[in-house]
Coordinates of C-alpha atoms in Angstrom, one line a residue:
M1 CA 109.9 81.8 119.7
S2 CA 113.2 81.7 121.4
N3 CA 114.5 84.8 122.8
T4 CA 117.9 83.8 122.0
A5 CA 119.6 84.2 119.3
D6 CA 123.5 84.0 118.5
I7 CA 123.5 87.6 116.8
V8 CA 120.0 90.1 117.1
V9 CA 120.3 92.5 114.3
V10 CA 118.3 96.2 114.6
G11 CA 116.6 96.9 111.2
A12 CA 116.2 94.9 108.5
G13 CA 117.1 97.4 106.1
S14 CA 118.9 96.0 103.1
N15 CA 122.3 96.4 104.6
S16 CA 120.9 94.9 108.2
L17 CA 119.2 91.9 105.9
V18 CA 122.5 91.3 104.0
A19 CA 125.0 91.0 107.0
A20 CA 122.5 88.7 108.9
A21 CA 122.7 86.5 105.6
Y22 CA 126.5 86.2 106.0
L23 CA 125.9 85.3 109.1
A24 CA 123.6 82.4 109.1
K25 CA 125.0 80.9 105.8
A26 CA 128.3 81.0 108.4
G27 CA 126.1 78.9 110.7
K28 CA 125.1 81.5 113.2
S29 CA 121.4 81.8 114.6
V30 CA 120.2 85.2 113.8
L31 CA 117.0 87.1 114.6
V32 CA 116.8 90.5 112.4
L33 CA 114.1 93.0 114.5
E34 CA 111.7 95.3 112.0
K35 CA 109.8 98.3 113.2
N36 CA 107.8 98.8 110.1
E37 CA 105.5 95.9 108.5
Q38 CA 107.6 95.9 105.4
C39 CA 111.2 95.1 105.8
G40 CA 113.9 96.1 103.6
G41 CA 114.5 100.4 104.6
G42 CA 114.7 102.1 101.1
V43 CA 113.7 99.0 99.5
V44 CA 110.7 98.7 99.2
S45 CA 107.7 97.8 97.0
I46 CA 104.1 99.5 97.5
N47 CA 101.2 98.7 95.2
I48 CA 99.3 102.0 95.0
A49 CA 96.5 100.9 92.5
P50 CA 95.2 96.7 91.3
G51 CA 97.9 95.3 89.1
F52 CA 100.3 98.1 89.9
T53 CA 104.0 97.7 92.2
H54 CA 106.0 100.7 92.4
D55 CA 109.8 101.4 94.2
P56 CA 109.2 104.5 96.0
H57 CA 113.0 104.8 96.9
A58 CA 115.6 102.0 95.5
S59 CA 114.5 101.6 92.1
G60 CA 117.7 101.1 89.5
Y61 CA 120.5 99.2 90.8
Y62 CA 124.3 99.6 89.9
L63 CA 126.1 99.4 93.1
C64 CA 124.9 96.2 95.0
I65 CA 125.7 95.2 90.6
A66 CA 129.3 95.4 91.0
S67 CA 129.5 93.7 95.0
P68 CA 130.9 90.1 95.1
A69 CA 127.9 89.1 96.9
I70 CA 125.5 89.6 93.3
Q71 CA 128.8 88.9 90.9
H72 CA 129.6 85.6 92.3
D73 CA 126.1 84.7 93.9
E74 CA 128.0 84.3 97.5
L75 CA 124.3 84.1 99.1
G76 CA 122.3 82.0 95.9
L77 CA 120.0 85.2 95.7
M78 CA 120.0 84.4 92.0
S79 CA 120.5 80.3 91.9
R80 CA 118.6 79.2 95.0
F81 CA 115.7 82.2 96.3
G82 CA 114.4 83.5 93.7
L83 CA 116.3 87.1 92.0
Q84 CA 116.0 88.0 88.8
W85 CA 117.3 91.0 87.2
K86 CA 116.7 93.1 83.5
T87 CA 118.6 95.6 82.3
W88 CA 119.1 98.0 80.6
E89 CA 121.2 99.3 77.5
A90 CA 121.6 103.0 78.9
G91 CA 121.6 104.4 83.2
F92 CA 120.5 107.7 82.1
G93 CA 119.6 110.1 79.6
T94 CA 118.8 114.1 79.1
I95 CA 116.0 115.7 77.3
F96 CA 116.2 119.5 77.5
D97 CA 113.4 121.5 77.0
S98 CA 115.5 123.0 74.1
G99 CA 114.1 119.8 72.1
D100 CA 118.1 118.2 72.3
S101 CA 118.7 114.9 74.1
L102 CA 121.6 112.5 75.5
I103 CA 122.5 108.8 76.4
A104 CA 124.7 107.4 78.6
Y105 CA 124.6 103.8 76.8
A106 CA 127.1 101.0 78.4
S107 CA 128.7 101.3 75.3
I108 CA 131.1 104.0 74.9
D109 CA 131.3 104.2 71.4
R110 CA 127.0 104.9 71.8
T111 CA 127.9 107.7 74.0
C112 CA 130.6 109.1 72.2
E113 CA 128.0 109.3 69.1
D114 CA 125.2 111.2 70.6
I115 CA 127.9 113.7 72.8
A116 CA 128.7 114.2 68.8
K117 CA 126.1 116.0 68.3
F118 CA 127.1 118.6 70.3
S119 CA 130.9 118.8 70.5
Q120 CA 133.3 116.7 68.2
R121 CA 136.4 117.5 70.5
D122 CA 133.7 116.9 73.7
A123 CA 133.1 113.1 72.3
E124 CA 136.7 111.9 71.7
S125 CA 137.1 113.8 75.1
Y126 CA 134.6 112.0 76.8
R127 CA 136.1 108.4 75.4
R128 CA 139.5 109.4 77.1
F129 CA 137.8 110.4 80.1
A130 CA 135.3 107.2 80.6
R131 CA 137.9 104.3 79.5
E132 CA 140.6 106.7 82.7
C133 CA 137.1 105.6 84.5
I134 CA 137.2 101.9 84.0
E135 CA 141.2 101.8 84.8
L136 CA 140.8 103.8 87.7
L137 CA 137.4 101.6 89.0
P138 CA 139.1 98.9 90.7
L139 CA 140.6 101.2 92.7
L140 CA 137.5 102.6 94.0
T141 CA 135.5 99.2 94.3
K142 CA 138.3 97.2 95.2
G143 CA 137.6 97.5 98.4
S144 CA 133.8 98.7 98.3
A145 CA 132.8 95.7 99.9
T146 CA 135.4 94.8 102.4
P147 CA 136.2 97.1 105.4
P148 CA 137.8 100.0 104.9
M149 CA 141.1 100.8 105.1
P150 CA 142.0 103.8 107.6
T151 CA 142.0 106.8 105.1
G152 CA 145.5 107.8 105.3
P153 CA 147.3 104.9 104.5
F154 CA 144.4 104.6 101.7
I155 CA 145.8 107.8 100.1
T156 CA 149.5 106.5 100.5
M157 CA 148.5 103.5 99.1
L158 CA 147.5 105.9 96.0
E159 CA 150.1 108.1 95.6
G160 CA 152.6 105.2 95.4
S161 CA 151.7 105.3 91.2
A162 CA 150.6 107.3 88.6
R163 CA 147.3 106.1 87.9
G164 CA 146.6 106.3 91.8
R165 CA 148.1 109.7 91.7
R166 CA 145.7 110.9 89.5
L167 CA 143.0 109.3 91.2
V168 CA 143.6 110.8 94.6
D169 CA 143.6 114.8 92.7
M170 CA 140.1 113.9 91.0
M171 CA 139.0 112.6 94.9
F172 CA 139.8 116.1 96.0
R173 CA 138.4 118.3 93.0
S174 CA 134.6 118.7 92.6
A175 CA 133.1 117.2 89.9
Y176 CA 132.4 120.5 88.1
D177 CA 135.7 121.3 88.1
I178 CA 136.7 118.1 86.0
L179 CA 134.0 118.6 83.9
E180 CA 134.9 122.2 83.1
G181 CA 137.9 121.9 82.7
L182 CA 136.9 118.8 80.0
F183 CA 134.4 119.6 78.3
E184 CA 133.1 122.5 76.1
S185 CA 129.4 121.8 76.0
P186 CA 126.8 122.8 78.3
E187 CA 124.6 120.3 77.6
L188 CA 127.4 117.4 78.7
R189 CA 128.5 119.4 81.6
I190 CA 124.7 119.5 82.8
H191 CA 123.9 115.7 81.9
M192 CA 127.0 114.7 83.8
M193 CA 126.2 117.1 86.9
K194 CA 123.2 116.2 87.4
W195 CA 124.1 112.4 87.6
V196 CA 126.5 112.8 90.2
A197 CA 124.5 115.2 92.5
E198 CA 122.3 111.7 92.3
T199 CA 125.0 110.6 95.4
M200 CA 122.6 113.8 97.4
E201 CA 125.4 116.5 97.6
G202 CA 126.3 119.6 94.9
P203 CA 128.3 119.3 91.9
E204 CA 130.4 121.8 93.1
V205 CA 131.2 119.8 96.7
N206 CA 135.1 119.5 96.5
G207 CA 135.3 115.6 97.1
T208 CA 132.7 115.0 94.7
G209 CA 135.1 114.4 91.8
G210 CA 136.0 110.5 92.8
M211 CA 132.0 110.2 92.7
L212 CA 132.2 111.7 89.2
V213 CA 135.4 108.5 88.4
G214 CA 133.0 105.5 90.2
L215 CA 129.8 106.4 88.4
F216 CA 130.8 106.9 85.0
G217 CA 133.1 104.2 85.7
L218 CA 130.0 101.8 86.7
A219 CA 127.6 102.8 84.2
H220 CA 130.8 102.0 81.4
T221 CA 131.5 98.8 83.3
Y222 CA 128.1 97.3 84.2
K223 CA 124.8 97.8 82.8
A224 CA 121.6 99.1 84.8
H225 CA 119.8 96.8 86.4
I226 CA 116.1 96.1 88.3
P227 CA 114.8 93.4 90.5
V228 CA 111.8 91.7 88.6
G229 CA 109.0 92.2 91.0
G230 CA 110.3 95.5 92.3
S231 CA 112.5 96.0 95.2
R232 CA 110.6 94.3 97.7
A233 CA 112.3 91.1 95.5
V234 CA 115.7 91.6 96.5
T235 CA 114.2 91.8 100.1
D236 CA 112.3 88.8 99.8
A237 CA 115.4 87.4 98.9
L238 CA 117.4 88.1 101.5
I239 CA 114.5 87.4 104.1
R240 CA 114.6 83.4 102.7
C241 CA 118.1 83.3 102.4
I242 CA 117.8 83.9 106.2
E243 CA 115.6 81.4 106.7
H244 CA 116.6 78.7 104.6
H245 CA 119.6 79.0 107.0
G246 CA 117.7 79.1 110.2
G247 CA 117.2 83.0 110.9
T248 CA 114.1 84.5 112.1
V249 CA 112.4 88.1 110.5
R250 CA 110.6 89.8 113.1
T251 CA 108.4 93.0 112.0
R252 CA 106.4 94.9 113.9
A253 CA 109.2 94.9 116.3
E254 CA 111.0 98.2 117.5
V255 CA 114.0 98.3 119.7
T256 CA 114.5 101.7 121.5
R257 CA 117.4 100.2 123.8
V258 CA 120.8 98.2 122.8
D259 CA 121.4 96.3 126.6
V260 CA 124.9 96.7 128.1
S261 CA 126.8 94.6 130.9
G262 CA 130.0 95.0 131.8
G263 CA 130.6 96.6 129.0
R264 CA 129.1 94.2 126.2
A265 CA 126.4 94.3 124.2
V266 CA 124.0 91.7 125.0
G267 CA 120.7 92.0 123.8
V268 CA 118.0 94.5 123.0
T269 CA 114.5 95.9 124.5
L270 CA 111.4 96.3 122.4
K271 CA 108.8 99.6 122.3
D272 CA 106.6 97.3 124.1
G273 CA 109.3 95.9 127.1
E274 CA 110.4 92.9 125.8
T275 CA 113.7 91.7 125.9
L276 CA 116.2 89.8 123.6
R277 CA 119.7 88.1 124.4
A278 CA 122.4 88.2 121.8
K279 CA 125.0 85.5 123.2
D280 CA 128.1 86.7 120.6
A281 CA 127.0 90.1 118.8
V282 CA 124.3 93.2 118.7
I283 CA 124.2 94.1 114.9
G284 CA 122.8 98.0 115.4
C285 CA 121.7 100.0 112.2
I286 CA 121.7 102.8 113.9
H287 CA 122.2 106.4 113.3
P288 CA 125.3 108.2 114.0
W289 CA 123.1 110.8 115.6
R290 CA 121.2 108.1 117.7
L291 CA 123.9 106.7 118.9
G292 CA 123.6 107.8 122.2
E293 CA 120.3 107.5 122.6
L294 CA 120.0 103.9 122.3
I295 CA 123.0 102.7 123.9
P296 CA 123.9 105.4 126.9
E297 CA 127.0 103.1 127.7
V298 CA 128.9 104.6 124.6
D299 CA 131.6 107.2 125.6
R300 CA 130.8 110.3 125.8
E301 CA 133.1 112.1 123.5
V302 CA 132.6 108.8 120.2
A303 CA 128.5 109.9 120.5
A304 CA 129.2 113.7 120.9
A305 CA 131.5 113.1 117.6
A306 CA 129.4 111.0 116.2
R307 CA 126.1 113.6 116.8
Q308 CA 128.9 116.5 114.6
V309 CA 128.5 114.0 111.8
K310 CA 126.8 115.8 108.8
L311 CA 124.2 115.3 106.3
S312 CA 123.7 115.2 103.2
N313 CA 123.2 118.6 101.1
H314 CA 119.9 117.3 99.9
G315 CA 116.4 115.1 99.9
A316 CA 114.0 114.0 97.5
L317 CA 110.3 114.2 96.5
N318 CA 109.2 111.4 95.3
Q319 CA 106.5 110.3 93.4
Q320 CA 104.2 107.1 92.1
V321 CA 102.0 107.4 89.2
A322 CA 99.9 105.2 87.7
L323 CA 98.9 105.8 84.4
S324 CA 96.4 104.6 81.7
E325 CA 98.9 104.5 79.2
W326 CA 102.4 105.5 78.0
P327 CA 104.0 108.6 78.3
R328 CA 105.1 110.0 74.8
F329 CA 108.2 112.5 74.3
K330 CA 107.9 115.6 72.7
V331 CA 111.6 115.1 71.0
G332 CA 110.3 112.2 70.0
D333 CA 111.6 108.8 69.2
D334 CA 110.1 106.9 72.0
E335 CA 111.8 103.5 71.1
R336 CA 115.2 105.5 71.7
W337 CA 114.1 106.1 74.8
S338 CA 112.7 102.4 75.7
D339 CA 115.8 100.7 76.8
V340 CA 116.8 103.9 78.9
L341 CA 116.4 103.3 82.5
C342 CA 116.2 107.1 84.3
I343 CA 115.6 110.3 82.1
E344 CA 116.2 113.8 83.1
F345 CA 114.4 116.7 82.0
V346 CA 116.1 120.0 82.7
R347 CA 116.0 123.6 81.2
K348 CA 119.4 124.1 79.4
N349 CA 120.0 126.6 81.9
E350 CA 123.9 125.6 83.3
L351 CA 124.1 128.6 85.9
A352 CA 120.7 127.4 87.2
V353 CA 121.5 123.8 87.5
R354 CA 124.3 124.8 89.2
K355 CA 122.7 127.7 92.1
V356 CA 119.7 125.3 92.9
F357 CA 122.1 123.1 95.1
D358 CA 122.7 126.4 97.2
Q359 CA 118.6 126.7 97.0
Y360 CA 118.5 123.3 98.0
R361 CA 121.3 124.0 101.4
Y362 CA 119.1 126.6 102.4
G363 CA 116.3 125.4 102.8
E364 CA 114.3 127.1 99.7
I365 CA 112.2 124.9 97.4
P366 CA 113.3 126.1 93.8
Q367 CA 112.0 126.9 90.4
H368 CA 114.4 125.6 88.6
L369 CA 112.6 122.7 88.3
S370 CA 114.2 119.6 86.7
P371 CA 112.5 115.8 87.3
L372 CA 113.7 112.6 86.8
T373 CA 111.9 109.6 85.8
I374 CA 111.6 105.8 85.9
M375 CA 109.1 103.4 84.4
N376 CA 110.5 100.2 84.9
S377 CA 107.3 98.7 83.4
R378 CA 108.8 98.8 80.3
K379 CA 111.3 95.8 80.8
D380 CA 109.0 94.5 84.0
P381 CA 106.0 93.9 82.8
S382 CA 104.3 92.0 86.4
R383 CA 104.4 95.8 87.6
A384 CA 101.8 96.7 85.7
P385 CA 97.9 94.8 85.1
S386 CA 98.6 95.0 80.9
A387 CA 100.8 96.1 78.2
G388 CA 99.3 99.8 77.9
H389 CA 99.5 101.2 81.2
C390 CA 102.3 103.0 82.8
A391 CA 103.9 102.8 86.4
L392 CA 105.5 105.5 86.6
Y393 CA 108.2 106.9 89.0
L394 CA 108.7 110.9 90.0
Y395 CA 111.2 111.6 91.6
H396 CA 112.5 115.6 92.0
F397 CA 115.4 116.6 94.5
A398 CA 114.2 119.2 97.6
P399 CA 115.8 120.4 100.5
R400 CA 115.4 118.6 103.5
V401 CA 114.9 121.1 106.4
L402 CA 112.7 123.9 105.1
A403 CA 114.0 127.6 106.2
D404 CA 110.2 128.0 106.0
G405 CA 109.1 125.5 108.8
G406 CA 111.9 123.1 108.9
L407 CA 110.9 119.0 108.5
E408 CA 107.6 119.6 109.4
A409 CA 106.7 122.2 107.1
W410 CA 106.5 119.8 104.4
E411 CA 102.8 119.0 105.2
R412 CA 102.2 122.1 104.2
H413 CA 104.6 122.3 101.4
R414 CA 104.2 119.1 99.4
Q415 CA 101.2 118.6 97.5
R416 CA 102.0 122.1 96.1
Y417 CA 105.4 121.2 95.0
A418 CA 104.5 117.5 93.7
D419 CA 102.1 119.5 91.6
A420 CA 104.5 122.1 90.6
I421 CA 106.7 118.8 89.1
W422 CA 104.2 116.5 87.7
E423 CA 103.5 120.0 86.1
E424 CA 107.1 120.6 84.9
Y425 CA 107.3 116.6 83.3
K426 CA 103.9 116.9 81.3
R427 CA 105.8 119.7 79.3
Y428 CA 107.7 117.2 77.7
T429 CA 105.0 115.0 76.9
T430 CA 103.0 115.1 74.0
N431 CA 100.0 112.8 75.7
I432 CA 100.0 112.8 79.3
D433 CA 97.5 114.9 81.5
D434 CA 95.5 115.0 84.6
S435 CA 93.1 112.5 82.7
K436 CA 95.5 109.6 82.7
I437 CA 96.1 109.5 86.4
I438 CA 95.1 106.1 87.7
A439 CA 96.7 106.5 91.2
R440 CA 99.6 108.9 92.5
H441 CA 101.4 108.5 95.5
I442 CA 103.9 111.6 97.3
E443 CA 106.2 111.2 99.5
S444 CA 108.7 114.1 100.5
P445 CA 111.1 113.9 102.8
L446 CA 109.3 114.2 106.4
E447 CA 107.8 110.6 104.8
H448 CA 111.4 109.4 104.5
H449 CA 112.1 110.2 108.2
R450 CA 109.2 108.9 109.5
H451 CA 110.0 105.7 107.7
S452 CA 113.0 104.7 108.7
A453 CA 115.1 105.7 111.5
S454 CA 118.3 105.8 108.6
M455 CA 116.8 108.4 106.8
V456 CA 117.3 111.2 109.4
T457 CA 115.7 114.5 107.8
G458 CA 115.0 113.0 105.1
D459 CA 118.6 112.1 103.7
I460 CA 118.0 109.4 101.5
F461 CA 121.9 108.2 101.8
G462 CA 122.2 108.2 105.9
I463 CA 124.7 110.9 106.1
G464 CA 126.7 113.1 103.8
T465 CA 128.7 111.2 101.1
T466 CA 131.6 114.0 101.3
M467 CA 135.4 113.0 101.5
G468 CA 136.0 113.8 105.3
Q469 CA 132.8 111.1 105.4
N470 CA 133.8 108.4 103.0
M471 CA 136.1 105.2 103.5
G472 CA 138.0 105.1 106.8
R473 CA 136.2 108.0 108.1
R474 CA 132.6 107.5 107.7
P475 CA 130.6 107.8 109.6
T476 CA 133.5 109.0 111.4
P477 CA 137.8 107.7 112.5
E478 CA 136.4 106.3 115.4
L479 CA 133.4 103.8 114.5
A480 CA 134.6 103.4 110.2
Q481 CA 135.2 99.6 111.3
Y482 CA 132.1 98.9 112.3
R483 CA 132.6 98.6 115.6
V484 CA 132.1 101.3 119.2
P485 CA 135.0 102.0 121.3
G486 CA 135.0 100.6 124.6
L487 CA 131.7 97.6 123.4
D488 CA 132.1 94.6 122.8
A489 CA 130.6 92.3 121.5
F490 CA 128.4 95.1 118.5
Y491 CA 128.8 96.2 115.8
L492 CA 127.3 98.9 113.2
V493 CA 125.7 98.5 109.8
G494 CA 123.5 100.8 107.4
P495 CA 124.0 103.6 104.5
F496 CA 126.1 106.3 106.9
M497 CA 128.9 103.3 107.4
H498 CA 131.5 102.5 104.9
P499 CA 130.8 101.9 101.6
G500 CA 128.0 105.0 101.7
G501 CA 124.2 105.5 100.4
T502 CA 122.1 103.6 98.4
V503 CA 121.6 100.2 97.8
N504 CA 125.3 98.8 98.2
F505 CA 124.8 95.0 99.9
G506 CA 127.1 97.3 102.4
G507 CA 126.6 94.7 105.1
R508 CA 129.2 91.9 103.4
A509 CA 131.9 94.3 105.7
T510 CA 129.7 94.4 108.8
A511 CA 129.6 90.5 108.7
M512 CA 133.6 90.1 107.6
R513 CA 134.4 92.5 109.9
M514 CA 132.8 90.4 112.5
M515 CA 134.0 86.7 110.9
M516 CA 137.6 88.5 111.4
D517 CA 137.0 89.4 114.5
W518 CA 135.9 86.0 115.2
K519 CA 138.9 84.2 113.0
M520 CA 136.2 82.1 111.4
D521 CA 137.5 81.7 107.7
L522 CA 136.5 83.4 104.9
T523 CA 136.9 81.7 102.4
R524 CA 134.1 79.7 103.2
S525 CA 131.7 82.8 102.9
F526 CA 133.2 84.9 100.4
V527 CA 135.2 85.2 97.1
L528 CA 138.0 86.6 97.9

């Protein structure tokens, strides 16, 4: 095996693999290095019992579906490398403890029919708002698959049109402020702000208004997708693409240092002391907090600014549960819920829902619980041993670092919090009790921190998704173009870079930046 490649890639999360795939397709020899046994970062699957496939991190897909990488199959992942998708008519729904429910379908008409049960006025307002989100979505997504414009010029550009000014107004406001001004129904406000909080920021934080627009624009433009065979199918297709074009992916290869000579990244050193050389560049999925640690030559002020980047408001505790039968809900009409990807179970108390995000922020385990489930084996039978079995994903927000004992305190609190969430979930069903459990797997922010160097202290989005850390300021203005000032032949990739957390194939933008710097023909690799 050669110890030299054109491009050496540190980390094999989805963003790194996407960047590597584009560069390999463009003719570069690529070597990808991953510390874990399984590549993918948050795009992985596990088997907790015979015949069951669970996704412990990313499970439902929206943002990457909107990417040209998927829309135009730029890498051949579907046409050549075996990636298949299943779709859902509704991305998310809410079941309240009162027995009421609300579903956000891809169809605006169907969604408004549901909203009208609570308020006809809100149904009409929602229709206008959803259409506005769809109209504004291109302004948000046009640059999400390319290197970002600097924030100042981007805002100036938007200010040049009435539609752009409307978007700027919402980008600087909180999601809750927008919802409170639009809708009278607490059920609809709860339903929508819970979805916004999936960006790992509290819905009353200024700047989350833009996320509200983006999420609901996506929800009514694209159907929710899942990969057949589990999230690892996405990772496997990317690896097949890289290897088809002559690249190499190595696991159990932890990088401890990026090697620099004469102000240029020339390779990496592994934990076991092995050195690998890069002829053209090194790509690093290196968290801003660790930039100065892995590359001591980085300018001190640049490294210090990166270390000051803020993390997300909250993390998550994930449970994978193999069930011997399908859950049946007290709300009834199970067929209605069979085409909803994410189902939230919420106590109808708007003030408590709002307050809980402060508890996460201050490291407190909440008493007000609202579990979320995904049952991907409903659409993808390959994930369970038979049609009667259910592969359940049970998810709940959590404080990342506990006030009582810090991150390591999750060793003491993990099981108790997980059990409380499980008990809360069972309250909404008619048939699920502990006897239906075949196997159960629990991961807290501590496990997330240990799993991926991108998920520092359990931040599954890498860093906070606030207005000051988005687009041309993510993670800092100096690093937002994927380069590090004063260091040649080194590029950044990862969830802490534009376009942000979740699975969005952001490595496309890193690869594009590199090809632009090298004056390569972009039209051979990208649909522009």
